[in-house]
Coordinates of C-alpha atoms and ligand atoms in Angstrom, one line a residue:
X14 CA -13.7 8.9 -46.4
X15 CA -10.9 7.4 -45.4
X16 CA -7.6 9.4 -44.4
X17 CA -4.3 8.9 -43.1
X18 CA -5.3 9.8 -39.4
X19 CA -8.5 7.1 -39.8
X20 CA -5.9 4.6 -41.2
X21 CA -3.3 5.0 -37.9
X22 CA -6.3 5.7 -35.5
X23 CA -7.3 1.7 -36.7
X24 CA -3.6 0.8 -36.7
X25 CA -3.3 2.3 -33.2
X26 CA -6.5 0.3 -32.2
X27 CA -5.4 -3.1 -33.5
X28 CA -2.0 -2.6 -31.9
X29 CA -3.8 -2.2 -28.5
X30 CA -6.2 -5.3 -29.0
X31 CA -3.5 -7.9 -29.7
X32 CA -1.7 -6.1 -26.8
X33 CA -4.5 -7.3 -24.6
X34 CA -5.0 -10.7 -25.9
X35 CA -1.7 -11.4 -24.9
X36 CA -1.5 -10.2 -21.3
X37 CA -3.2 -12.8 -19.9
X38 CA -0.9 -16.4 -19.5
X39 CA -3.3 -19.0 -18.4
X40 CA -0.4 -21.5 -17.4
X41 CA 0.4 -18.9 -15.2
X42 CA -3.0 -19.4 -12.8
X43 CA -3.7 -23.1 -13.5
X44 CA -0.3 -23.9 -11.9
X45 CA -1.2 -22.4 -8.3
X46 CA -4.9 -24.2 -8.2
X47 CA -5.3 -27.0 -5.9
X48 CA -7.1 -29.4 -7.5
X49 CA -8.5 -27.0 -9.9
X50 CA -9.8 -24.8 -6.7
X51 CA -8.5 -21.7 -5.9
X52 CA -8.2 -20.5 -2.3
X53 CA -11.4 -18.5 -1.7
X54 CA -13.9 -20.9 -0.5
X55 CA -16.8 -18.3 -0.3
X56 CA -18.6 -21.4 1.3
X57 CA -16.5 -21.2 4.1
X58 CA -16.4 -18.0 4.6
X59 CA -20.6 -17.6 5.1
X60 CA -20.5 -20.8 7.0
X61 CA -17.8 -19.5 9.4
X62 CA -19.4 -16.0 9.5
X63 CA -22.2 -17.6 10.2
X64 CA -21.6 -20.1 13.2
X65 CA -19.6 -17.9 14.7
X66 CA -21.8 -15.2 15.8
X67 CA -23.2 -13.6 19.7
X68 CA -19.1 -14.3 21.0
X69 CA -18.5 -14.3 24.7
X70 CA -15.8 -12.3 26.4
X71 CA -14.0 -15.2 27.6
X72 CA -13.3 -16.7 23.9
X73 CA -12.5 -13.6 22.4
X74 CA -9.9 -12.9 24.8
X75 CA -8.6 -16.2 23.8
X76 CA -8.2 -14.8 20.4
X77 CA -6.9 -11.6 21.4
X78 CA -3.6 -13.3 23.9
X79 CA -2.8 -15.5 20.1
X80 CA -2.8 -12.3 18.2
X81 CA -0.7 -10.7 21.3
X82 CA 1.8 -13.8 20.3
X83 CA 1.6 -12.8 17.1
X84 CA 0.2 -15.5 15.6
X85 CA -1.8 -15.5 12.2
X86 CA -5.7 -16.0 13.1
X87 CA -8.1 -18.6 12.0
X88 CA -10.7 -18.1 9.7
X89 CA -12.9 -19.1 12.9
X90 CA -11.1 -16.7 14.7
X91 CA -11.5 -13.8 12.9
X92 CA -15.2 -14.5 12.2
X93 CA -15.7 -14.4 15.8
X94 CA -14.1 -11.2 16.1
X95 CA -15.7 -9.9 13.1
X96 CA -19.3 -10.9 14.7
X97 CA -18.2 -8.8 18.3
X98 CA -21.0 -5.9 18.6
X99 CA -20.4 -5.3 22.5
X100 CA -19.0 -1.7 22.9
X101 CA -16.6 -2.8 26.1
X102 CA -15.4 -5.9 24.1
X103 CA -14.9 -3.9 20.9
X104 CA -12.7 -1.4 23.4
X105 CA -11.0 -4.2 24.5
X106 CA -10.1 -5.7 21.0
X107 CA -9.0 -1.8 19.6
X108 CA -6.4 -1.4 22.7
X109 CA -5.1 -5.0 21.7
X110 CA -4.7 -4.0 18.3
X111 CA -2.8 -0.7 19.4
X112 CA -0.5 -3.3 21.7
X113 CA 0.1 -5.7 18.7
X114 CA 1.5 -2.9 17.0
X115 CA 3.2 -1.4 18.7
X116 CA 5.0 -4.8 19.8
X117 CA 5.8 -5.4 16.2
X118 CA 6.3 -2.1 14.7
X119 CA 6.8 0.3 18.3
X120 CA 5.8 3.9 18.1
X121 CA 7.0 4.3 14.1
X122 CA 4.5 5.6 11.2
X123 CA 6.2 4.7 7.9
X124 CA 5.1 7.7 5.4
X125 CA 5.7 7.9 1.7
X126 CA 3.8 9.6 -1.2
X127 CA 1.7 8.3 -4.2
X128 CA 3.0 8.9 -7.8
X129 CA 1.0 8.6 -10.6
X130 CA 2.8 8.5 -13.9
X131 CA -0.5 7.7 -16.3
X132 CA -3.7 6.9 -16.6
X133 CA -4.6 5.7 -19.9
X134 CA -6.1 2.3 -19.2
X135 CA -7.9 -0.5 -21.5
X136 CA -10.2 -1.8 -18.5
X137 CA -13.5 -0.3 -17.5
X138 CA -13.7 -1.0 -13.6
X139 CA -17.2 0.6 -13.1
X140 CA -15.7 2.7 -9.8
X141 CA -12.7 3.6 -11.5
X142 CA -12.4 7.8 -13.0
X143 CA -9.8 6.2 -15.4
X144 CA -11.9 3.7 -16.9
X145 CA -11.5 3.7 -20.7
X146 CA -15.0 4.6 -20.8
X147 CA -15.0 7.5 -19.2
X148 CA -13.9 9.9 -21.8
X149 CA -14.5 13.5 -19.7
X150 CA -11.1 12.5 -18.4
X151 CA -7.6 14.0 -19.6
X152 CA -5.3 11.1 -20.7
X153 CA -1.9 11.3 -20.0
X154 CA 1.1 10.1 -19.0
X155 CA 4.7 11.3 -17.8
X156 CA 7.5 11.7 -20.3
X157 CA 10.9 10.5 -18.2
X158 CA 11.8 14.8 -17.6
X159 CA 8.2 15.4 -16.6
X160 CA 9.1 11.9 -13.9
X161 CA 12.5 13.9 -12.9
X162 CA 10.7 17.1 -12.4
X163 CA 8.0 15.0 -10.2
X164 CA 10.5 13.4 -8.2
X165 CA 12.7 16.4 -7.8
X166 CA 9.7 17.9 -5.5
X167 CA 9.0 14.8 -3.9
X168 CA 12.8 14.1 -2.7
X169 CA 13.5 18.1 -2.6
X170 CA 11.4 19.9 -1.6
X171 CA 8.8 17.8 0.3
X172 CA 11.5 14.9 1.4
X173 CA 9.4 12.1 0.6
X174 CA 12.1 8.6 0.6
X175 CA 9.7 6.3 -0.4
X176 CA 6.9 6.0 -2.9
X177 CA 4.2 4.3 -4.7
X178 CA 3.9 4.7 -8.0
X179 CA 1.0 4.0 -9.9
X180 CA 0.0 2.9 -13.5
X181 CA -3.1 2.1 -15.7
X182 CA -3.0 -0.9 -17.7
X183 CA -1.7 0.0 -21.0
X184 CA 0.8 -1.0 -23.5
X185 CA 1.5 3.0 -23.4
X186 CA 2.5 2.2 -19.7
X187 CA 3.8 -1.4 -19.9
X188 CA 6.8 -2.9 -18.2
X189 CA 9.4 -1.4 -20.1
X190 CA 7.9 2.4 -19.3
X191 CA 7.4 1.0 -15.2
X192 CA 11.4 0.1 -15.6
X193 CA 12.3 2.9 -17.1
X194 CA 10.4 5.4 -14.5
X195 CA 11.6 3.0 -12.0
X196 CA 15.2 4.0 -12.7
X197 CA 14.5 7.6 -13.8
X198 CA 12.9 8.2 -10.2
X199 CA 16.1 6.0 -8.4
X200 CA 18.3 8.5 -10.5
X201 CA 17.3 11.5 -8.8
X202 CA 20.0 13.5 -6.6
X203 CA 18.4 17.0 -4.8
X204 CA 20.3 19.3 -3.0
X205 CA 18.4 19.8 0.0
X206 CA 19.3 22.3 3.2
X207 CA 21.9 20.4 4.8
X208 CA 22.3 17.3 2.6
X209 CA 20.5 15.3 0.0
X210 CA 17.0 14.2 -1.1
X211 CA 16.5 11.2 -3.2
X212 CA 13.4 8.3 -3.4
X213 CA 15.3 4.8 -1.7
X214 CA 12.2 3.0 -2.6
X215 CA 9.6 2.4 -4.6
X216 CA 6.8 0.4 -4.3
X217 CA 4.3 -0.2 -7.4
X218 CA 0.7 -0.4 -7.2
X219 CA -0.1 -1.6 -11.2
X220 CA -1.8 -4.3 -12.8
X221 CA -1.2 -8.0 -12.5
X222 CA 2.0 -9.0 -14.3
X223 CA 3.5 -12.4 -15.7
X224 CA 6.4 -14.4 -13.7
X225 CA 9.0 -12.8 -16.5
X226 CA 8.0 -9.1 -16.3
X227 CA 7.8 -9.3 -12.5
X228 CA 11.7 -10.5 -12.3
X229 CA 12.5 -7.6 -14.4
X230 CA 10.7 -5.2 -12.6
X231 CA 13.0 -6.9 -9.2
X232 CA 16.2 -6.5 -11.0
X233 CA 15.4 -2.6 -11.8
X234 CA 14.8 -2.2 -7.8
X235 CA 11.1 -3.1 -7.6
X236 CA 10.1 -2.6 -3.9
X237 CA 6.7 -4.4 -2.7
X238 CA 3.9 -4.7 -5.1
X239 CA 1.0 -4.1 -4.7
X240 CA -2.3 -5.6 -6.4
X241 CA -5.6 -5.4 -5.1
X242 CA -8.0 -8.0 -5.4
X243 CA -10.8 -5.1 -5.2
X244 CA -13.6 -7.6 -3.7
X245 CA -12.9 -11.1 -3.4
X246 CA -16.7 -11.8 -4.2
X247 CA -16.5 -13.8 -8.0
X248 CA -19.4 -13.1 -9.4
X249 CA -19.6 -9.5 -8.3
X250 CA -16.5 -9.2 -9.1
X251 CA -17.1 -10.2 -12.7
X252 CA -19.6 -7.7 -12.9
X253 CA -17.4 -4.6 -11.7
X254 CA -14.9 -5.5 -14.1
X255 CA -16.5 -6.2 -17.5
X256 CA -15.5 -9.8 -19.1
X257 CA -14.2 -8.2 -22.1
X258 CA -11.3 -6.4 -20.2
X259 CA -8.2 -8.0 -19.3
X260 CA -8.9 -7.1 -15.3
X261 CA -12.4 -9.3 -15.8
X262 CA -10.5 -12.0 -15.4
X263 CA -10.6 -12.7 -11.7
X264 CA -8.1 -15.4 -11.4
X265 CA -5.4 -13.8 -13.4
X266 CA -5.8 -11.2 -10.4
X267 CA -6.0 -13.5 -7.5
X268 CA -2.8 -15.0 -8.9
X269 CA -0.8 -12.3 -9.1
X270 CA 0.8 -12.5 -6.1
X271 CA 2.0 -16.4 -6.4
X272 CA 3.6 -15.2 -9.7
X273 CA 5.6 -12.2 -7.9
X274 CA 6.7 -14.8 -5.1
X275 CA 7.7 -17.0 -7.5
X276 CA 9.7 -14.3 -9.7
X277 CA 11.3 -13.1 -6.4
X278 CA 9.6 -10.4 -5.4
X279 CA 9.0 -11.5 -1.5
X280 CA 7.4 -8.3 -0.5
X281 CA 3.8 -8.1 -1.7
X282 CA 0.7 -6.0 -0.4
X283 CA -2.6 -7.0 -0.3
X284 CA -5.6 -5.1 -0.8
X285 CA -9.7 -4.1 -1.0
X286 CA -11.8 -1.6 -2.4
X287 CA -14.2 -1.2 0.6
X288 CA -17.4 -0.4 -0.8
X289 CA -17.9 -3.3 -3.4
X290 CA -19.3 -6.0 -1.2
X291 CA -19.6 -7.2 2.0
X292 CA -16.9 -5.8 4.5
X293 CA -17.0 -9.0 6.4
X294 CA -16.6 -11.4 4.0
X295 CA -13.7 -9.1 2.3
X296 CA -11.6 -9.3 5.6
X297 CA -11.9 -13.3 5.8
X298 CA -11.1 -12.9 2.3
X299 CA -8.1 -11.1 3.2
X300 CA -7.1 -13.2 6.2
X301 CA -7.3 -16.4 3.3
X302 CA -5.0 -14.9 0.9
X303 CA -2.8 -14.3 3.7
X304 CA -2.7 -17.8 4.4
X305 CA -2.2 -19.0 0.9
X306 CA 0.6 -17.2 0.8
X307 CA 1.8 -18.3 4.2
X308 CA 1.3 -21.7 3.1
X309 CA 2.4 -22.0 -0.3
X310 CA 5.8 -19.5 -0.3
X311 CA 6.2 -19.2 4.1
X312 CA 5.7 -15.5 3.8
X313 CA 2.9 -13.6 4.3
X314 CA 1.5 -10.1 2.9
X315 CA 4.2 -7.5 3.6
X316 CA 1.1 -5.1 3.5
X317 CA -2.6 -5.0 3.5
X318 CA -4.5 -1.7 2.2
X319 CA -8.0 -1.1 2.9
X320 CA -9.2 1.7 0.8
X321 CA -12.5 2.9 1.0
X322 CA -14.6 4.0 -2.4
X323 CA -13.8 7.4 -2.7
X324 CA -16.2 9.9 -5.4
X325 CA -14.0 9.6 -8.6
X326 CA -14.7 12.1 -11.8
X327 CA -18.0 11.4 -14.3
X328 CA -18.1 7.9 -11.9
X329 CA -22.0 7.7 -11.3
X330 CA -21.2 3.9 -9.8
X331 CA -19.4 5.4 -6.9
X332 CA -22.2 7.7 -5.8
X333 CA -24.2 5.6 -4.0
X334 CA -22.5 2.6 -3.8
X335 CA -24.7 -0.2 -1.9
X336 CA -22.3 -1.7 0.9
X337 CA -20.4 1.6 1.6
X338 CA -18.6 1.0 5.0
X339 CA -19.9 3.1 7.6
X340 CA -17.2 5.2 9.6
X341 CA -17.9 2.8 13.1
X342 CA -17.4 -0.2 10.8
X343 CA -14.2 0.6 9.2
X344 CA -12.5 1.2 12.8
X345 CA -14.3 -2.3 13.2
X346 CA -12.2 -3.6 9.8
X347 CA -9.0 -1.8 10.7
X348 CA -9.0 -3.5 14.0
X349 CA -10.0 -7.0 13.0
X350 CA -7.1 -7.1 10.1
X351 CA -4.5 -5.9 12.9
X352 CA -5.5 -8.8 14.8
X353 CA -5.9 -11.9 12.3
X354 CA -2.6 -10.8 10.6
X355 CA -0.6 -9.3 13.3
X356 CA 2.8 -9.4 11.8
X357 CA 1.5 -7.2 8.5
X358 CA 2.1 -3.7 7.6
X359 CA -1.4 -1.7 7.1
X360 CA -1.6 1.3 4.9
X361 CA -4.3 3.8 5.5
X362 CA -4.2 6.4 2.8
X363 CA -5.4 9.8 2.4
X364 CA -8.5 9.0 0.7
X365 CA -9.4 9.4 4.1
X366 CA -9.8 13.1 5.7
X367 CA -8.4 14.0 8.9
X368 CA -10.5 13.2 11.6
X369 CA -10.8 9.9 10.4
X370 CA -7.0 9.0 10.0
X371 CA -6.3 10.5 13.6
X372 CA -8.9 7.9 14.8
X373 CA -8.2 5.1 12.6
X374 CA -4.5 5.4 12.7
X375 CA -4.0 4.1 17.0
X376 CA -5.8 0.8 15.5
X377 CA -3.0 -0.4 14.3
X378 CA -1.7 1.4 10.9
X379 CA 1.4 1.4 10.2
X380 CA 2.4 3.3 7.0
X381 CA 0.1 6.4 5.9
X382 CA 1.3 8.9 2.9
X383 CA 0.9 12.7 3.1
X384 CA 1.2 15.9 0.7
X385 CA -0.4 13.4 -1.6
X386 CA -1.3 14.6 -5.1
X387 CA -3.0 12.1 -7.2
X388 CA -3.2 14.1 -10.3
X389 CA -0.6 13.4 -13.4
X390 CA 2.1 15.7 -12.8
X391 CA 0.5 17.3 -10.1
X392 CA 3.4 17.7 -7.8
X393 CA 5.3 19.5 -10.2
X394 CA 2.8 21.4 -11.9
X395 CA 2.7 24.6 -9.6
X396 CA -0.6 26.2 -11.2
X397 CA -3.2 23.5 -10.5
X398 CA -3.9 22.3 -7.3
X399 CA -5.7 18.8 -7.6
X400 CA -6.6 18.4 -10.9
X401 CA -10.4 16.8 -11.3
X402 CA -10.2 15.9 -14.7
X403 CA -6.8 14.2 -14.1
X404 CA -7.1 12.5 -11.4
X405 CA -8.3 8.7 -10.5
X406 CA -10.9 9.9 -7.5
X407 CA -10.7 12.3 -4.9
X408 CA -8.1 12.5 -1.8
X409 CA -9.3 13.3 1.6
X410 CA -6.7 14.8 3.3
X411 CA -4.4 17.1 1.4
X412 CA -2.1 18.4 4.3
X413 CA 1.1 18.5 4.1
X414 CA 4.2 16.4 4.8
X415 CA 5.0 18.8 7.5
X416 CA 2.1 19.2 9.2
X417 CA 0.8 15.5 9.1
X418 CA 4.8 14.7 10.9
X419 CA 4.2 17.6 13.8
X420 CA 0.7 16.0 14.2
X421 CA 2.4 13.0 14.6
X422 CA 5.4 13.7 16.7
X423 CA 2.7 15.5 19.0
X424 CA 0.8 12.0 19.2
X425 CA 4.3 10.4 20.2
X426 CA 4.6 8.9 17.1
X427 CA 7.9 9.0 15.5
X428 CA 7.7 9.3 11.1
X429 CA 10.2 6.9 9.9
X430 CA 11.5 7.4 6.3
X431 CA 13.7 4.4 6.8
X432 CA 14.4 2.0 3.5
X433 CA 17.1 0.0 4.9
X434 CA 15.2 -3.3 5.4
X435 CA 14.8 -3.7 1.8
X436 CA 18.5 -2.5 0.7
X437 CA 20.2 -5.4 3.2
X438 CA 17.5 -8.1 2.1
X439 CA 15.5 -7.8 5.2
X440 CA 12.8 -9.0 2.6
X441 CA 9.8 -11.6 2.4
X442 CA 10.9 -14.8 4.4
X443 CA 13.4 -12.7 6.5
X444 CA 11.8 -9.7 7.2
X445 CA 8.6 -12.0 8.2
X446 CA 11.1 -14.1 11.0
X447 CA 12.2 -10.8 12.2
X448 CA 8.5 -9.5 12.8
X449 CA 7.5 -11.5 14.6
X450 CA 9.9 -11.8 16.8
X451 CA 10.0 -8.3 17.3
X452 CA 13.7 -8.2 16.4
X453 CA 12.8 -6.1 13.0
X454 CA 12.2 -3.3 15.8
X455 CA 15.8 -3.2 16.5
X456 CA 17.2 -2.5 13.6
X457 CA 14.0 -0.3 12.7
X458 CA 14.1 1.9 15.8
X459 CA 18.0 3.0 15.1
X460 CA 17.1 3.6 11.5
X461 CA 13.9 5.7 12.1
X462 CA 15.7 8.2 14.6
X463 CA 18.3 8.6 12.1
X464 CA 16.2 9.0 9.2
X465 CA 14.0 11.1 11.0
X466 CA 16.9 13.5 11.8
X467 CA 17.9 13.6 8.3
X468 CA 14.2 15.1 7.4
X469 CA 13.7 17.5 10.3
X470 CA 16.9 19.3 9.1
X471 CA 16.3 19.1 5.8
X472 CA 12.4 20.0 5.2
X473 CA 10.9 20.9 8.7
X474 CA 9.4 24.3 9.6
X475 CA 10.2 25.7 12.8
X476 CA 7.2 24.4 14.8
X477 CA 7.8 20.4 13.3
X478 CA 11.0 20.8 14.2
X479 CA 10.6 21.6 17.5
X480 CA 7.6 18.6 17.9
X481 CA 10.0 16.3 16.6
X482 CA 13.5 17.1 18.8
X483 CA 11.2 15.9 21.5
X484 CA 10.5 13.0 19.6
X485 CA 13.9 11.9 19.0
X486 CA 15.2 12.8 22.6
X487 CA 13.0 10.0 23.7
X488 CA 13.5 7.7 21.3
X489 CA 17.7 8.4 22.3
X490 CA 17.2 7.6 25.7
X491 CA 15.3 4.2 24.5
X492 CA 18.1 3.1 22.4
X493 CA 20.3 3.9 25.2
X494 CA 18.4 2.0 27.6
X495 CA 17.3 -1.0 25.5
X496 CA 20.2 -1.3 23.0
X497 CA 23.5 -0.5 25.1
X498 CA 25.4 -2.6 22.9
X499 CA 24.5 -0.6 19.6
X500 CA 24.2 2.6 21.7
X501 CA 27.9 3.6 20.7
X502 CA 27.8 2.3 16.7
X503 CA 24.2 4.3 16.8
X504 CA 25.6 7.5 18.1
X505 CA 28.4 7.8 15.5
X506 CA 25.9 7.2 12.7
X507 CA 23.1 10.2 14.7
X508 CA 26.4 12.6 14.9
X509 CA 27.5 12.2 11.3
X510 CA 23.2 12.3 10.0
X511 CA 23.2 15.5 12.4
X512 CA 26.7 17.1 10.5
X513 CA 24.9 16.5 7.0
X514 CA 26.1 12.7 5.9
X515 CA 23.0 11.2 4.4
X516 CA 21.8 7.5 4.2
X517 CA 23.5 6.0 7.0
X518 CA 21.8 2.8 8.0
X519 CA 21.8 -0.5 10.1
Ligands
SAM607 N1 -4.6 -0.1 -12.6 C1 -4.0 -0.9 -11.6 C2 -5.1 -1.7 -11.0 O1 -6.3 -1.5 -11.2 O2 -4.7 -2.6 -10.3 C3 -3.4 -0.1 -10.5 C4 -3.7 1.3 -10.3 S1 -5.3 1.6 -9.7 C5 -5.1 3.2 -10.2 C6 -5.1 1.5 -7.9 C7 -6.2 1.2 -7.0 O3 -7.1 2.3 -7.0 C8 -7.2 0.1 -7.5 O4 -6.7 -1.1 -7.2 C9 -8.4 0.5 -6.7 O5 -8.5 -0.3 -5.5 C10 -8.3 1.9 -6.3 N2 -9.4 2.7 -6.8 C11 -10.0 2.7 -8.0 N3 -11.0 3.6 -8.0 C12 -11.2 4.1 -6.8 C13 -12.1 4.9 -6.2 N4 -13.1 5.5 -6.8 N5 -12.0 5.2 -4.8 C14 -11.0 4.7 -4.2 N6 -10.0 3.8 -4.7 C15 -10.2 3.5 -6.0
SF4_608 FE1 -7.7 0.9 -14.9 FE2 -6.9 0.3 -12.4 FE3 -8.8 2.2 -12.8 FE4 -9.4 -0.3 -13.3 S1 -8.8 0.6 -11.3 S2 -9.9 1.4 -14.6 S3 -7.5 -1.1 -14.1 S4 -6.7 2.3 -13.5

């Protein structure tokens, strides 16, 4: 029988197929092909991984003094690290990776929190809980008071300044809705105990996007973007992601970050979903990309992420998947990636639990999120903790902002909520001159004290607040030492943070 509700369930269904059919602009992947190639030789790669095997001491340290100079790796290179097994050279090449670091980034952790504002999605990725096909899951997605109400804990309660937000692919969640949330979250004022909470950037993690949409998304205050390539491995990749989606389309994906270069958006993170394929061959994957990019725009990934397949929601796929990364290995990963791309931020996330981010995290991380809740409307919604049904897999570590800062601050780490690189153009091209260098540190060591004063007397409890004085006494007497020039200027701007003036930056 037909009925009104059949007749605008069909509409609604047509709608969303020439939606999809139109997402994908060829001339905007043929364009960045040399020759008709594309940039991972998987030839290469095996070949490289494979003559580069049983390393001696005396070469690897080679490799180790270029990524002390900060210099991007070699595909040779990095297969040769990637082939160490020795236990006293693997030592060696973690406390390297802890000393490129901390030369490019010092002591600072940058933290922020995820945001997810839907999931309804047309693609069926066979590891993903919000695969279309999956129909145990809740669809949903934020209306712009349910965003406020979201960001309002984040910035007022928790003191989150940065985030990721995160979207399906759906015309339900297209660019417009991105901009709009964009703005909605940028909006938001909180009073907090001495000052005021508010989100100073925001970084997306979405679907591939055309050149237009992407320079749209940069004019609304777009911070990096994020796309991961999942596995670099074609024809598995082809597999994961079925043909008929738009995400089957592999190129479209490896592409995506040429097209955000070229629309302006210099600040782009790279990314795999360990798990899929071959760990090794994913990191010279990785390292590849990262050279493209270097060669073709002079700037490199502002981030890399190296999820791990987490168990996701009525996701059989994910249960036993067939190159999980063992624990030992992913240190191995971690440490590899800080030393082929030495200049790049690395995000560990808490799909990991605890234990493993306090012993992954000295490799060479710099950014991690905490008080993460991945469900849809799950920071605001007070009655359900983390919501199965809602949410895109399972986190690992739930703790706390406060908690994961005093952990920190008791590691000597100082949590930087600092946003000022992007807000005076220390972007892309810039940013990546500056990191390499080292200079970046300068202006990031003044900005992390102060914004790490503005959260300890805003959000922290009595014991975090006492972790973290000691924290920023030390990192007082290092400005002082190092920077006696900007000493003075830098004092003004700690009194005025400590009297309740908020967003003071260098
Ligand atoms: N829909 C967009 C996309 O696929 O690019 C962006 C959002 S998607 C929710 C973000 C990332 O989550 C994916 O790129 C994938 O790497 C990761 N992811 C998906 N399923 C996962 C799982 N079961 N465990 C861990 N990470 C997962
Ligand atoms: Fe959709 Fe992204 Fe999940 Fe794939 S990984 S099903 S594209 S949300």
């Amino acid at each position: 029988m037909i009925t009104a509700e059949n007749i605008n369930q069909r509409k609604a269904t047509a709608d969303v197929d020439s939606w999809i059919r139109e997402r994908i602009k060829p001339e905007q992947i043929v364009k960045y092909l040399d020759n008709g190639k594309h940039f991972i030789d998987e030839g290469l790669i095996e070949r490289e991984l494979a003559a580069n095997t049983k390393p001696n001491a005396a070469k690897v340290r080679e490799i180790m003094a270029k990524s002390l100079a900060i210099q991007t790796l070699t595909p040779a290179e990095t297969a040769t690290l990637l082939n160490v097994d020795d236990t006293n050279l693997l030592a060696e090449m973690e406390q390297t990776a802890a000393k490129v670091k901390t030369k490019v980034y010092d002591n600072r952790i940058v933290t922020f929190a995820p945001l997810y504002l839907g999931n309804y999605c047309v693609n069926n990725c066979v590891y993903c809980g919000f695969r279309n096909s999956n129909k145990t899951i809740k669809r949903s997605k934020l209306d712009l008071e349910q965003v406020r109400a979201e960001t309002e804990v984040l910035a007022g309660k928790i003191g989150h300044k940065r985030l990721i937000v995160v979207y399906g692919e759906h015309p339900q969640t297209d660019v417009n809705y991105i901009a709009e949330t964009i703005r909605t979250i940028y909006d938001v004022k909180v009073k907090t105990r001495k000052g005021i909470g508010q989100i100073r950037r925001i970084n997306v993690n979405a679907a591939p996007m055309s050149i237009e949409e992407l320079r749209f998304l940069k004019e609304v205050g777009l911070g990096t973007f994020q796309v991961f390539q999942e596995t670099y491995r074609r024809d598995l990749y082809e597999k994961l992601h079925p043909q008929n989606t738009i995400k089957g389309d592999y190129l479209w994906r490896l592409y995506a970050m040429h097209r955000a270069m070229e629309a302006g958006v210099d600040d782009v993170g790279l990314g795999v979903l360990f798990g899929l394929y071959d760990w090794k061959f994913e990191v010279m994957s990785l390292l590849l990309h990262a050279i493209e990019l270097e060669k073709k725009f002079g700037i490199g990934p502002h981030t890399i992420s190296f999820p791990r397949l987490e168990p996701a929601e009525n996701t059989p796929f994910v249960e036993r998947p067939k190159y999980k990364v063992s624990d030992a290995d992913f240190g191995k990963l971690v440490t590899v990636i800080r030393l082929a791309v030495p200049y790049t931020g690395m995000i560990l996330t808490a799909r990991e639990n605890a234990k493993i981010r306090r012993e992954i995290l000295p490799l060479g991380c710099t950014q991690t999120d905490a008080s993460s809740n991945i469900g849809i409307g799950g920071y605001a919604d007070v009655n359900t903790e983390q919501q199965g049904n809602r949410q895109q897999f399972i986190l690992g570590d739930i703790r706390s902002l406060d908690t994961v800062v005093r952990e920190l601050a008791e590691a000597g780490y100082i949590t930087s909520f600092c946003t000022a690189g992007y807000r005076c153009g220390r972007t892309g091209s810039k940013i990546m001159g500056l990191l390499r260098s080292g200079k970046e540190g300068c202006f990031c060591k003044l900005n992390a004290v102060i914004t790490f004063r503005e959260w300890l007397d805003d959000f922290a409890t009595e014991a975090t607040m006492q972790a973290g004085e000691k924290v920023i006494a030390e990192e007082i007497r290092q400005v002082k030492e190092k920077l006696p020039q900007i000493y003075p200027q830098f004092m003004k701007f700690y009194k005025r943070t400590t009297a309740g003036h908020r967003d003071l930056y260098f």
